[in-house]
Amino acid sequence: MNLLTPHDGELLLRIARSEIAGAVAQEPKPLIHHFPFMEEKRGIFVTLTKGGQLRGCIGLPYPVMPLGEAIIQAAISAALEDPRFPPVKKEELTKIHLEVTVLTVPVPVEGDPEDRPKKVIVGKHGLIVRGRG
């Protein structure tokens, strides 16, 4: 799995914005995107903010589909299907700030349970927490 470049990130943002605009207008206009990195299965989150406040956030924490499909699904879902917010309206689109977070494949934190917190770097590592049962 390769790290993404700034250009890759800009492309993902353009795709997310285009897909959201098309879905909100009910006129899908998908961008053609055939890049090798889009075929990699990756987890992803798309976060929408408006005026510095959360407006929607949906993601796929596990790499269950190619990145090219995941960005479309997460972007549209964040704009229209986040149950905490009403769907984004066309008039809001110019005020929406997008953030796309592409995840690496999750790996278990190994070692004694008492030592595991020391292995996590805040601001670098994300966590998936599983309860017992």
CSV table of C-alpha atoms in Angstrom, one decimal, residues 11-116:
chain,number,residue,atom,x,y,z
A,11,LEU,CA,-8.0,14.7,-6.8
A,12,LEU,CA,-9.9,13.0,-4.1
A,13,LEU,CA,-11.3,16.3,-2.9
A,14,ARG,CA,-12.3,17.3,-6.4
A,15,ILE,CA,-14.1,13.9,-6.8
A,16,ALA,CA,-15.8,14.3,-3.5
A,17,ARG,CA,-17.0,17.8,-4.2
A,18,SER,CA,-18.2,16.8,-7.7
A,19,GLU,CA,-20.1,13.8,-6.4
A,20,ILE,CA,-21.7,15.8,-3.6
A,21,ALA,CA,-22.8,18.5,-6.0
A,22,GLY,CA,-24.3,16.0,-8.5
A,23,ALA,CA,-26.1,14.1,-5.7
A,24,VAL,CA,-27.5,17.3,-4.1
A,25,ALA,CA,-28.7,18.5,-7.5
A,26,GLN,CA,-30.0,15.0,-8.3
A,27,GLU,CA,-27.9,15.3,-11.5
A,28,PRO,CA,-24.9,12.9,-11.1
A,29,LYS,CA,-21.9,14.1,-13.0
A,30,PRO,CA,-19.2,11.6,-12.0
A,31,LEU,CA,-15.6,12.5,-12.8
A,32,ILE,CA,-13.7,9.9,-14.8
A,33,HIS,CA,-11.0,8.7,-12.5
A,34,HIS,CA,-8.7,5.9,-13.5
A,35,PHE,CA,-5.6,6.0,-11.4
A,36,PRO,CA,-3.8,3.0,-10.0
A,37,PHE,CA,-4.1,4.3,-6.4
A,38,MET,CA,-7.9,4.4,-6.8
A,39,GLU,CA,-7.9,0.6,-7.2
A,40,GLU,CA,-6.4,0.0,-3.7
A,41,LYS,CA,-8.8,-1.0,-1.0
A,42,ARG,CA,-8.6,1.7,1.6
A,43,GLY,CA,-10.7,3.0,4.5
A,44,ILE,CA,-11.9,6.6,4.1
A,45,PHE,CA,-13.8,9.3,5.9
A,46,VAL,CA,-15.4,12.4,4.4
A,47,THR,CA,-16.1,15.2,6.8
A,48,LEU,CA,-18.2,18.3,5.9
A,49,THR,CA,-18.0,21.5,8.0
A,50,LYS,CA,-19.9,24.7,7.6
A,51,GLY,CA,-18.8,27.8,9.5
A,52,GLY,CA,-16.4,25.7,11.5
A,53,GLN,CA,-19.2,23.4,12.7
A,54,LEU,CA,-19.6,19.8,11.7
A,55,ARG,CA,-22.2,19.3,9.0
A,56,GLY,CA,-21.7,15.7,8.1
A,57,CYS,CA,-19.2,12.9,8.5
A,58,ILE,CA,-19.4,9.3,7.1
A,59,GLY,CA,-16.7,6.8,6.6
A,60,LEU,CA,-15.6,3.3,6.0
A,61,PRO,CA,-12.9,2.5,8.6
A,62,TYR,CA,-12.0,-0.8,7.0
A,63,PRO,CA,-10.7,-1.3,3.5
A,64,VAL,CA,-13.8,-3.0,2.0
A,65,MET,CA,-13.8,-1.5,-1.5
A,66,PRO,CA,-11.5,0.3,-3.9
A,67,LEU,CA,-10.7,3.9,-3.0
A,68,GLY,CA,-12.4,5.1,-6.2
A,69,GLU,CA,-15.7,3.6,-5.0
A,70,ALA,CA,-15.2,4.4,-1.3
A,71,ILE,CA,-14.7,8.2,-1.9
A,72,ILE,CA,-18.0,8.4,-3.9
A,73,GLN,CA,-20.0,6.4,-1.3
A,74,ALA,CA,-18.5,8.3,1.7
A,75,ALA,CA,-18.9,11.7,0.1
A,76,ILE,CA,-22.5,11.3,-0.9
A,77,SER,CA,-23.4,9.6,2.4
A,78,ALA,CA,-21.7,12.4,4.4
A,79,ALA,CA,-23.8,15.1,2.5
A,80,LEU,CA,-27.1,13.3,2.4
A,81,GLU,CA,-27.3,10.4,4.8
A,82,ASP,CA,-25.6,11.4,8.1
A,83,PRO,CA,-28.5,10.8,10.5
A,84,ARG,CA,-27.4,13.7,12.8
A,85,PHE,CA,-28.0,16.4,10.2
A,86,PRO,CA,-30.6,17.2,7.4
A,87,PRO,CA,-29.3,16.6,3.9
A,88,VAL,CA,-27.1,19.3,2.4
A,89,LYS,CA,-28.9,21.7,0.2
A,90,LYS,CA,-27.7,23.1,-3.1
A,91,GLU,CA,-27.5,26.7,-1.6
A,92,GLU,CA,-25.0,25.4,1.1
A,93,LEU,CA,-22.5,23.9,-1.3
A,94,THR,CA,-20.3,27.0,-1.6
A,95,LYS,CA,-20.1,27.3,2.2
A,96,ILE,CA,-19.2,23.6,2.8
A,97,HIS,CA,-15.6,22.8,3.6
A,98,LEU,CA,-14.5,19.2,2.8
A,99,GLU,CA,-11.9,17.0,4.4
A,100,VAL,CA,-11.0,13.6,3.1
A,101,THR,CA,-9.1,11.2,5.4
A,102,VAL,CA,-7.7,8.1,3.7
A,103,LEU,CA,-6.7,5.4,6.2
A,104,THR,CA,-4.1,2.7,6.1
A,105,VAL,CA,-5.0,-0.9,6.9
A,106,PRO,CA,-5.8,-1.3,10.6
A,107,VAL,CA,-3.3,-3.3,12.6
A,108,PRO,CA,-3.6,-4.6,16.2
A,109,VAL,CA,-1.7,-2.9,18.9
A,110,GLU,CA,0.4,-5.7,20.3
A,111,GLY,CA,1.9,-6.2,23.7
A,112,ASP,CA,0.8,-6.2,27.3
A,113,PRO,CA,-2.5,-4.3,27.7
A,114,GLU,CA,-0.9,-1.9,30.2
A,115,ASP,CA,1.8,-0.9,27.6
A,116,ARG,CA,-0.5,-0.5,24.6
